[in-house]
Tab-separated table of C-alpha atoms in Angstrom:
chain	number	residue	atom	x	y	z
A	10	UNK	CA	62.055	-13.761	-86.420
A	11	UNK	CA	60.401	-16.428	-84.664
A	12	UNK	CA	58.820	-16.452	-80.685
A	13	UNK	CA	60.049	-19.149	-78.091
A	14	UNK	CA	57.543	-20.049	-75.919
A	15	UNK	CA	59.552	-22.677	-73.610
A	16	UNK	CA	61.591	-21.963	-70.692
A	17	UNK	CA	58.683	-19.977	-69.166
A	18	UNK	CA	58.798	-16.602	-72.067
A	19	UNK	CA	54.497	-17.863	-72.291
A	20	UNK	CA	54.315	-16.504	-68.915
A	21	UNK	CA	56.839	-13.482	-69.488
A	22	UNK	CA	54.178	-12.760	-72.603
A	23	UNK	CA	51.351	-12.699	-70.502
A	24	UNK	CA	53.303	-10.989	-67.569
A	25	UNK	CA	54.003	-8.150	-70.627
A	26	UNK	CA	49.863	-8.445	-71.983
A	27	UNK	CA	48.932	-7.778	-67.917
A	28	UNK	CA	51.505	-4.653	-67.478
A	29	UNK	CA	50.443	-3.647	-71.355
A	30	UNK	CA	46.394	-3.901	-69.932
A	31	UNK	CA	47.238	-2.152	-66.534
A	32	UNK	CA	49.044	0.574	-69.088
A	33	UNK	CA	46.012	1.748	-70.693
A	34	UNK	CA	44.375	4.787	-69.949
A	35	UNK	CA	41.417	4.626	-67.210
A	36	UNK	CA	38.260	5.039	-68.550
A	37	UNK	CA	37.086	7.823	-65.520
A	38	UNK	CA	40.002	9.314	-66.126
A	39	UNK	CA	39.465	10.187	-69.301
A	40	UNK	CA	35.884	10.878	-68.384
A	41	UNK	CA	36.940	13.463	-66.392
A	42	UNK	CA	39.247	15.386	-68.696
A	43	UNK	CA	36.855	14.887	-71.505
A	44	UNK	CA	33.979	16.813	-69.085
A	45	UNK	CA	36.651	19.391	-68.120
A	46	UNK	CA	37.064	20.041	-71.494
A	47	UNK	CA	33.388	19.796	-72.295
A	48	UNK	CA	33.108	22.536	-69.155
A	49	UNK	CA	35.508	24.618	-71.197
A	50	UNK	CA	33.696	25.181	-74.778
A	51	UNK	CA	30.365	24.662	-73.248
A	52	UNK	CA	30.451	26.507	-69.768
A	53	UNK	CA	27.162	26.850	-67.972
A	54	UNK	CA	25.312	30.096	-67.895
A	55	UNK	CA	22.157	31.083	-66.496
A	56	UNK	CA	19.621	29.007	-66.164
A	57	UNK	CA	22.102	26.307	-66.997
A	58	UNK	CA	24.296	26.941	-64.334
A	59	UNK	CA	21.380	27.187	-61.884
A	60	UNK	CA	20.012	23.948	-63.019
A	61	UNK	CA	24.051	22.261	-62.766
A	62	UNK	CA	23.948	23.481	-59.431
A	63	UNK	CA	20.802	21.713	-58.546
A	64	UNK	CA	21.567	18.512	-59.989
A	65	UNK	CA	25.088	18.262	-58.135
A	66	UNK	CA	23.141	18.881	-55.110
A	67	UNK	CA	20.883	16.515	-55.481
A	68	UNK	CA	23.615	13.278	-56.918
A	69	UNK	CA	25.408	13.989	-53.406
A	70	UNK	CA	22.444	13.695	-51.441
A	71	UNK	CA	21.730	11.035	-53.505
A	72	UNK	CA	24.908	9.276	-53.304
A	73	UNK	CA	24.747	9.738	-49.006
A	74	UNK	CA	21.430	8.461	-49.213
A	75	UNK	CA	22.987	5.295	-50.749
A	76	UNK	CA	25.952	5.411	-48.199
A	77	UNK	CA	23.494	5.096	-45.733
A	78	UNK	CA	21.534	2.543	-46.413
A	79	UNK	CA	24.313	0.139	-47.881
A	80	UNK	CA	26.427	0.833	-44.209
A	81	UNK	CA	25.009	-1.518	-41.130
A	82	UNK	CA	24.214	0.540	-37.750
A	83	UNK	CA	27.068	-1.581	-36.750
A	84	UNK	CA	29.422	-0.631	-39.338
A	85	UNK	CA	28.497	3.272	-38.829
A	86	UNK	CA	29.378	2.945	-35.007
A	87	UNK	CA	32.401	1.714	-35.570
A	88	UNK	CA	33.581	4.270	-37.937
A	89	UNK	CA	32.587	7.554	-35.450
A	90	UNK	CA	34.432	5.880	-32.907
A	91	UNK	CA	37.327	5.459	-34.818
A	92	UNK	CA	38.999	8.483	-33.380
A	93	UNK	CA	42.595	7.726	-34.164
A	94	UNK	CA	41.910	7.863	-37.655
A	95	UNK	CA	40.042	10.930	-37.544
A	96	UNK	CA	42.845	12.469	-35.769
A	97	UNK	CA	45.178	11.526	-38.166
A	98	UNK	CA	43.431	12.678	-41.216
A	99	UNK	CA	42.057	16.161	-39.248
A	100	UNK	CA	46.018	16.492	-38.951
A	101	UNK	CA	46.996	15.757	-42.167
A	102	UNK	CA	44.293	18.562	-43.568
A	103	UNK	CA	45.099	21.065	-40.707
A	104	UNK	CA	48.816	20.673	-39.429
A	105	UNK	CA	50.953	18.597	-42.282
A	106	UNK	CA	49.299	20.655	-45.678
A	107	UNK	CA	49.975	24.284	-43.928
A	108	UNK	CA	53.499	23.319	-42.970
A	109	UNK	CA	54.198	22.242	-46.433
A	110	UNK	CA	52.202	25.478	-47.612
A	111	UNK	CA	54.696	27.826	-45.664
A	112	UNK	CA	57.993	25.974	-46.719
A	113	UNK	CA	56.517	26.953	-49.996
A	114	UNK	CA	57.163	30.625	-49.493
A	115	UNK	CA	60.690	30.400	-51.154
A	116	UNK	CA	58.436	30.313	-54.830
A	117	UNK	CA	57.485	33.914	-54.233
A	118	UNK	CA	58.122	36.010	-56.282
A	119	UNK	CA	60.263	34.750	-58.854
A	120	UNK	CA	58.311	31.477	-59.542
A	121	UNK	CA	54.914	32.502	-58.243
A	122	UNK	CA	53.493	35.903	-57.782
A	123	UNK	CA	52.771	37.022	-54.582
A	124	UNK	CA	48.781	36.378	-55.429
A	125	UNK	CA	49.560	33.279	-56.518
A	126	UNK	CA	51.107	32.231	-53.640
A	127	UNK	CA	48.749	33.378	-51.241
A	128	UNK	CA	46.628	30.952	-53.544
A	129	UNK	CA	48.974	28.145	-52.673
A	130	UNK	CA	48.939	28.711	-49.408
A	131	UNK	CA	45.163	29.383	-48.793
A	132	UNK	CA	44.557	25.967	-50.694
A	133	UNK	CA	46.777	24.272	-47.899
A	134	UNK	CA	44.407	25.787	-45.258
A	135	UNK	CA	40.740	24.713	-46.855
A	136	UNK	CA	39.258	21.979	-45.475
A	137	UNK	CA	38.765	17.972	-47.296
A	138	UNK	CA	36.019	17.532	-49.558
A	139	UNK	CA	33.422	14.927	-48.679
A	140	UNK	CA	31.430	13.620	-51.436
A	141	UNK	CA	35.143	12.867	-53.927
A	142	UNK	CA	36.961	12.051	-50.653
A	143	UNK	CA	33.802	9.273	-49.742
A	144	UNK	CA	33.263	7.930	-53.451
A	145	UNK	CA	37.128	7.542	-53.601
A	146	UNK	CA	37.161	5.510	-50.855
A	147	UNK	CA	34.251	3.438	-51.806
A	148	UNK	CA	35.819	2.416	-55.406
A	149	UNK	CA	38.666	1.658	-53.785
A	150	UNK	CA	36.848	-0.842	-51.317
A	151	UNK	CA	38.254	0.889	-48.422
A	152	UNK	CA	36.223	1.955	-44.910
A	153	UNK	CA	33.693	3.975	-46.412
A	154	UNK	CA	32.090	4.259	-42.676
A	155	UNK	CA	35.662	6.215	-41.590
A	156	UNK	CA	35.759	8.366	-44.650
A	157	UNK	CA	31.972	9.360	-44.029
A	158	UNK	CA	32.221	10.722	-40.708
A	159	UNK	CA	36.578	11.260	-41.347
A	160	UNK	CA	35.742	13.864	-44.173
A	161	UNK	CA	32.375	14.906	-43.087
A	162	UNK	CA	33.808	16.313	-39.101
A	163	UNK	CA	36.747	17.663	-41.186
A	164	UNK	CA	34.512	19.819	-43.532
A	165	UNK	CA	32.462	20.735	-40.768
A	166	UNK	CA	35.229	22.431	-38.159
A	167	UNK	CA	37.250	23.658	-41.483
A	168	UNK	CA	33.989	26.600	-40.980
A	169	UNK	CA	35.936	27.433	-38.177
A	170	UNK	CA	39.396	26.333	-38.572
A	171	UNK	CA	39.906	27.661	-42.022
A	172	UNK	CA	39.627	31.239	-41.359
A	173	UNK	CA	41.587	30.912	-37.998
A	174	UNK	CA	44.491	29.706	-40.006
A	175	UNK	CA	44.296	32.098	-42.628
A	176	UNK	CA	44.030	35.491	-40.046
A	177	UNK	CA	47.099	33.730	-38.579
A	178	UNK	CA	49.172	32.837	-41.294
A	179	UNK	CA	48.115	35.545	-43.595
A	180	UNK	CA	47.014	38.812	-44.185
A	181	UNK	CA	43.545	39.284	-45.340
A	182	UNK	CA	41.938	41.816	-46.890
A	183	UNK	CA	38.306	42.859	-45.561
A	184	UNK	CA	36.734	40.731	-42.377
A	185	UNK	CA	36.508	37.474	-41.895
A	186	UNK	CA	33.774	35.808	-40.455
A	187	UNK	CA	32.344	32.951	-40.479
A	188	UNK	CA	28.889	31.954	-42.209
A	189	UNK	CA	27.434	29.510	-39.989
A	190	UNK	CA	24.559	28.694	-43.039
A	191	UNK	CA	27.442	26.577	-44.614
A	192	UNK	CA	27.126	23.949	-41.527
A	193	UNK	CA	23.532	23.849	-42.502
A	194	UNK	CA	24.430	23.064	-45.631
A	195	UNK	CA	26.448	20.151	-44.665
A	196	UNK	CA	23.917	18.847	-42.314
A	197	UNK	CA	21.570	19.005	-45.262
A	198	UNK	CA	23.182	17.822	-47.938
A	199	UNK	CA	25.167	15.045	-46.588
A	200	UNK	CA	23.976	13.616	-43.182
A	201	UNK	CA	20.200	14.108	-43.457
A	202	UNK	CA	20.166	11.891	-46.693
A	203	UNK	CA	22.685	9.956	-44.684
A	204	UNK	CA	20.144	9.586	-41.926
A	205	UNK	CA	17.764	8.868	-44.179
A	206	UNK	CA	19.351	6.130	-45.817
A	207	UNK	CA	19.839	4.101	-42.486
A	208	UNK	CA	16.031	4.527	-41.483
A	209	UNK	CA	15.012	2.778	-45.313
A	210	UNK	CA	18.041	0.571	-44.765
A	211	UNK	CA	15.606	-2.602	-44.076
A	212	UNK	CA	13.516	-1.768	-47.421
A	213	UNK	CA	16.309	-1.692	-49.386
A	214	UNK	CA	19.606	-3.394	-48.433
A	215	UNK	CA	18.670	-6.736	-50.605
A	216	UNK	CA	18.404	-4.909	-53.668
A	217	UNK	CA	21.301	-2.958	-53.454
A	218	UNK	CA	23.452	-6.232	-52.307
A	219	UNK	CA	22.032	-7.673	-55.370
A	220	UNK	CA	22.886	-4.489	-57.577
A	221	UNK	CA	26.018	-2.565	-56.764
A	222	UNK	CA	26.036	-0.675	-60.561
A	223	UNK	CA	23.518	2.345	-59.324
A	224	UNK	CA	26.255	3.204	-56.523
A	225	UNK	CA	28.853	3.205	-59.179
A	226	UNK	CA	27.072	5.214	-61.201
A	227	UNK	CA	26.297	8.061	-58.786
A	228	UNK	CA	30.081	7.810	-57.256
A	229	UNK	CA	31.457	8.514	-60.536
A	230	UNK	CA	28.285	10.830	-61.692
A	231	UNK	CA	28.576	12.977	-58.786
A	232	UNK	CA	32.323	13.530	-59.364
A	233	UNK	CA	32.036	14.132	-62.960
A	234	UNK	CA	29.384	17.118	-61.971
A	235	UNK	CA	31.482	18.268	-59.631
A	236	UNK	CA	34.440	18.793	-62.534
A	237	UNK	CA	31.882	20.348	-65.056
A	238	UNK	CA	30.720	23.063	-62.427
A	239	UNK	CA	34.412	23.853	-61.224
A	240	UNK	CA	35.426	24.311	-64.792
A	241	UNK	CA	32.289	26.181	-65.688
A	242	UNK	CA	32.929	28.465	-62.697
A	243	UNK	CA	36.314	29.074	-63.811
A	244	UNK	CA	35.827	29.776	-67.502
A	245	UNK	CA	32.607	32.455	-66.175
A	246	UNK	CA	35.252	34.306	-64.177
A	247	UNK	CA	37.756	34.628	-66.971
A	248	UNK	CA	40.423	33.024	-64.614
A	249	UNK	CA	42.671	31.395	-67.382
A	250	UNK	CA	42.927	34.887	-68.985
A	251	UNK	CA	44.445	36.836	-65.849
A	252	UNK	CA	47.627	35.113	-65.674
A	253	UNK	CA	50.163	34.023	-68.053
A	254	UNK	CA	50.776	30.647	-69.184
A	255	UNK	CA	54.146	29.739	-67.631
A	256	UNK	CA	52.741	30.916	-64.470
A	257	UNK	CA	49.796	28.497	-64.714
A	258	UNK	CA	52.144	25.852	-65.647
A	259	UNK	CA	54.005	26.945	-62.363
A	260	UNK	CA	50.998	26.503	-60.305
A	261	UNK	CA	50.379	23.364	-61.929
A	262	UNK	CA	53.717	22.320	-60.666
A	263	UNK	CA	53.603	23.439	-57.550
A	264	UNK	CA	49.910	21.368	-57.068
A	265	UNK	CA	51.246	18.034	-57.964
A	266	UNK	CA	54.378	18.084	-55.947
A	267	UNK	CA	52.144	18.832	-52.768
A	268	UNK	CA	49.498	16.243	-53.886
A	269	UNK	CA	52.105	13.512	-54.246
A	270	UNK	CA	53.922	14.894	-51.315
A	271	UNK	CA	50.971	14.312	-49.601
A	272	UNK	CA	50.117	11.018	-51.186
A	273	UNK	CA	53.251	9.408	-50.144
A	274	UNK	CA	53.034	10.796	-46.477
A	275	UNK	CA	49.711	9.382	-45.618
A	276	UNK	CA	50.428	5.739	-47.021
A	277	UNK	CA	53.561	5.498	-45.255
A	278	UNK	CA	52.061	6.967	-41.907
A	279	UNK	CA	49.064	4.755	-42.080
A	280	UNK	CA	51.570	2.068	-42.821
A	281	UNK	CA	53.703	3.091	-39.625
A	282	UNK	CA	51.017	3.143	-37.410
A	283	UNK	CA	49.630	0.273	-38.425
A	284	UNK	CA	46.641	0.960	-40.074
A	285	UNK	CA	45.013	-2.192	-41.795
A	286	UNK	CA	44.921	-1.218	-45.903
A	287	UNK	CA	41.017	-0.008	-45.400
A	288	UNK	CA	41.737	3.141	-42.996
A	289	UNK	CA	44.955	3.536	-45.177
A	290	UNK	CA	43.059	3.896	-47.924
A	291	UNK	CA	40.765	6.310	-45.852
A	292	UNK	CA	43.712	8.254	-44.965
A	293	UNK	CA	45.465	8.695	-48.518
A	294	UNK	CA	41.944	9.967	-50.076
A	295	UNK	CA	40.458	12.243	-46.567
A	296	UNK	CA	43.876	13.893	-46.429
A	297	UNK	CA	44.976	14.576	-49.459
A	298	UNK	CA	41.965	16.226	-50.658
A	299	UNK	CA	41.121	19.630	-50.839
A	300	UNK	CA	37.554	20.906	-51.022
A	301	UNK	CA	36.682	23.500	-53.701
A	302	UNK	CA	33.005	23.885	-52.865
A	303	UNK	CA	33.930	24.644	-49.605
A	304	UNK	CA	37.085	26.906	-50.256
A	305	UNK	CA	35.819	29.416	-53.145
A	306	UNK	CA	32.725	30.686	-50.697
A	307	UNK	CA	35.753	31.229	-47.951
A	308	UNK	CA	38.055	32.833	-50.193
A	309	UNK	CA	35.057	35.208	-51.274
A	310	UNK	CA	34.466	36.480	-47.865
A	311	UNK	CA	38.094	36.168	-46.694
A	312	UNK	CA	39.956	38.272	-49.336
A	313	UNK	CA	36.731	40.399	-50.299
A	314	UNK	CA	37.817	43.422	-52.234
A	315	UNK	CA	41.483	41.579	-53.158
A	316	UNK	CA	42.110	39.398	-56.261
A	317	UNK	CA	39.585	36.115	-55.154
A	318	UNK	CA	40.133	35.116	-58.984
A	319	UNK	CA	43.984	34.796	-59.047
A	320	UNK	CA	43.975	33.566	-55.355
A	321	UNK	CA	41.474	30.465	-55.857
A	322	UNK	CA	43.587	29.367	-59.206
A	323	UNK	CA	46.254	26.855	-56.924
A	324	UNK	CA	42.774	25.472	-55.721
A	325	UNK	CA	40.964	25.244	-58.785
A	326	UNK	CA	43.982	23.541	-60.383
A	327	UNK	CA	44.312	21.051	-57.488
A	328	UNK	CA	41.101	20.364	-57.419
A	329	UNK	CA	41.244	18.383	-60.930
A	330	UNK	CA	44.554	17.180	-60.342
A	331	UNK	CA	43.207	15.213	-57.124
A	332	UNK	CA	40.464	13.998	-58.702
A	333	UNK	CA	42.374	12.509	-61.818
A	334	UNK	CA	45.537	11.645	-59.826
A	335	UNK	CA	42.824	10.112	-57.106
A	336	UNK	CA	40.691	8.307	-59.618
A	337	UNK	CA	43.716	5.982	-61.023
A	338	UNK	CA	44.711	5.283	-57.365
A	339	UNK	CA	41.033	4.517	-56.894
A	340	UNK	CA	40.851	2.082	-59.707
A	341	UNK	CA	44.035	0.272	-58.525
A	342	UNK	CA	43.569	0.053	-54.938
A	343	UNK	CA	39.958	-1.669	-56.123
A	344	UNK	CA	42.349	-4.442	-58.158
A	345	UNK	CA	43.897	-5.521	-55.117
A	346	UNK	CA	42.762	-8.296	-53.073
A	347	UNK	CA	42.684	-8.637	-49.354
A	348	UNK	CA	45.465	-10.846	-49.440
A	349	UNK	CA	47.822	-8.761	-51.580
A	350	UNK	CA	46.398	-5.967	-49.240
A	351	UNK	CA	49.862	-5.786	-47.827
A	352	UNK	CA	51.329	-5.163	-51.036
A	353	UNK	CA	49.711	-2.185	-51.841
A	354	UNK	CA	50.516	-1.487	-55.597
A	355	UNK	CA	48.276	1.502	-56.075
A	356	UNK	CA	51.362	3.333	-54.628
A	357	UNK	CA	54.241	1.980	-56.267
A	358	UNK	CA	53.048	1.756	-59.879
């Protein structure tokens, strides 16, 4: 058997080599299930899980304080006053993920159990993480100014809005209130170091222009730490043995057809409305996240007394779904050039 290369089959055989390189798997993707598996055999305990917590805490600080002083004052004005995409991603998180949460209700209780539906649902109503939804955004090379203050306001009224939603849309059992030390927590952890940053900006900007590896480093740190505690959480609390398996695979379902539902309903709104491809990109990673740090200390005081194991599973399992699903669409949307912006692959492939 012999090859032709005339009549243009070289450039067909490096058109295949290109599609055959995109192909392979991505090396943070398999990062992250090789840490969620890690998390699984090796949970943290004790000390260890103290320590985890500590060290997650302090990569997101880190990574804000990085944020900050990489972003001009210029830059960071124009993202807060970029209200209309703020609007669009607060209603993404709050109005178009609850809608699709209650069409839902048909699953239960023959596909999902009535437990695990309310987990569905209460996963719909949490707010957008910040530090995945921000580091996203910066591999991509999207408006990491938008998705700062985009994913930051929407994590800071989801203290209110997320229990609001759930007394309305669901019955909880025990009272829910809202803990006002988790705004404090936000203010600490993300804009202080934030703040911060912008103040050393001068001392520092040169070096980081000059050397962009650290940032990648603590983007993609800070979200592997994030996997390892979710997954150590989860294997503590014996949540894999409480349910059966085709009901897990069920949930798993369920969370990728509302992640991709969501997925395809920001990039063709942000196309519709005109968005250039950097608040797309914004959009497509602020609102179709779902923030587990922020959801399992709601669902604790929300359904005290009631199954918080079962009801956090949808979340749990969406949470690593987004983050591998997010982390491909990540890597591709960082391929693409400004003038193939247009084109938008990441999408399509």
């Amino acid at each position: 058997m012999f090859i032709d290369f005339h009549d243009g089959s070289g450039a067909d055989i490096v058109s295949r080599v290109n599609v055959l390189r995109q192909a392979r798997p991505d090396g943070f993707v398999l990062g992250i299930i090789a840490i969620a598996g890690l998390a699984s055999i090796f949970p943290a305990a004790g000390t260890a899980e103290t320590v985890l917590g500590w060290a997650t805490k302090i990569a997101i600080g880190l990574l804000f304080l990085i944020y900050g002083a990489r972003l001009s004052p210029q830059e960071a004005w124009e993202g807060v006053k970029h209200w209309r995409l703020h609007s669009v991603v607060l209603a993404t998180t709050y109005l178009l993920f609850p809608l699709i949460g209650l069409a839902l209700r048909i699953l239960a209780p023959n596909v999902l159990t009535q437990d695990l539906y309310t987990g569905i649902l209460f996963l719909c109503l949490v707010p957008s993480t910040v530090q995945s939804s921000i580091a996203f955004t910066s591999i991509a090379k999207g408006n990491v100014a938008g998705a700062v203050v985009s994913a930051s306001f929407s994590n800071i009224i989801g203290v209110f809005v997320t229990p609001l939603l759930v007394i309305l849309l669901m019955n909880t059992s025990g009272n829910a209130h809202i803990d006002a030390s988790a705004i404090l927590d936000i203010v600490a952890q993300l804009l202080v170091p934030f703040v911060v940053g912008q103040m050393i900006r001068p001392l520092v900007t040169g070096w980081l222009s000059r050397h962009s590896k650290p940032t990648k480093i603590v983007d993609r740190g800070s979200i592997l730490l994030v996997v390892y505690a979710a997954f150590s959480e989860s294997m503590n609390q014996h949540v894999w043995s409480s349910v059966s398996v085709w009901r897990i695979l069920a949930v798993v379902a369920t969370c990728i057809f509302v992640l991709a539902a969501v997925l395809l309903l920001t990039h063709y709104i942000g196309r519709a409305l005109g968005f250039p491809l950097a608040d797309r990109i914004v959009l497509v990673f602020c609102g179709s996240k779902k923030s587990l740090a922020s959801g399992l200390p709601m669902a604790s005081v929300l359904f005290a007394g009631g199954p918080v194991g079962l009801i956090v599973l949808p979340l749990l399992l969406f949470h690593q779904i987004q983050l591998m699903v997010c982390a491909v669409l990540a890597q591709r949307y960082a391929r693409v050039s400004p003038a193939e912006g247009d084109a938008e692959p990441a999408l399509r492939h």
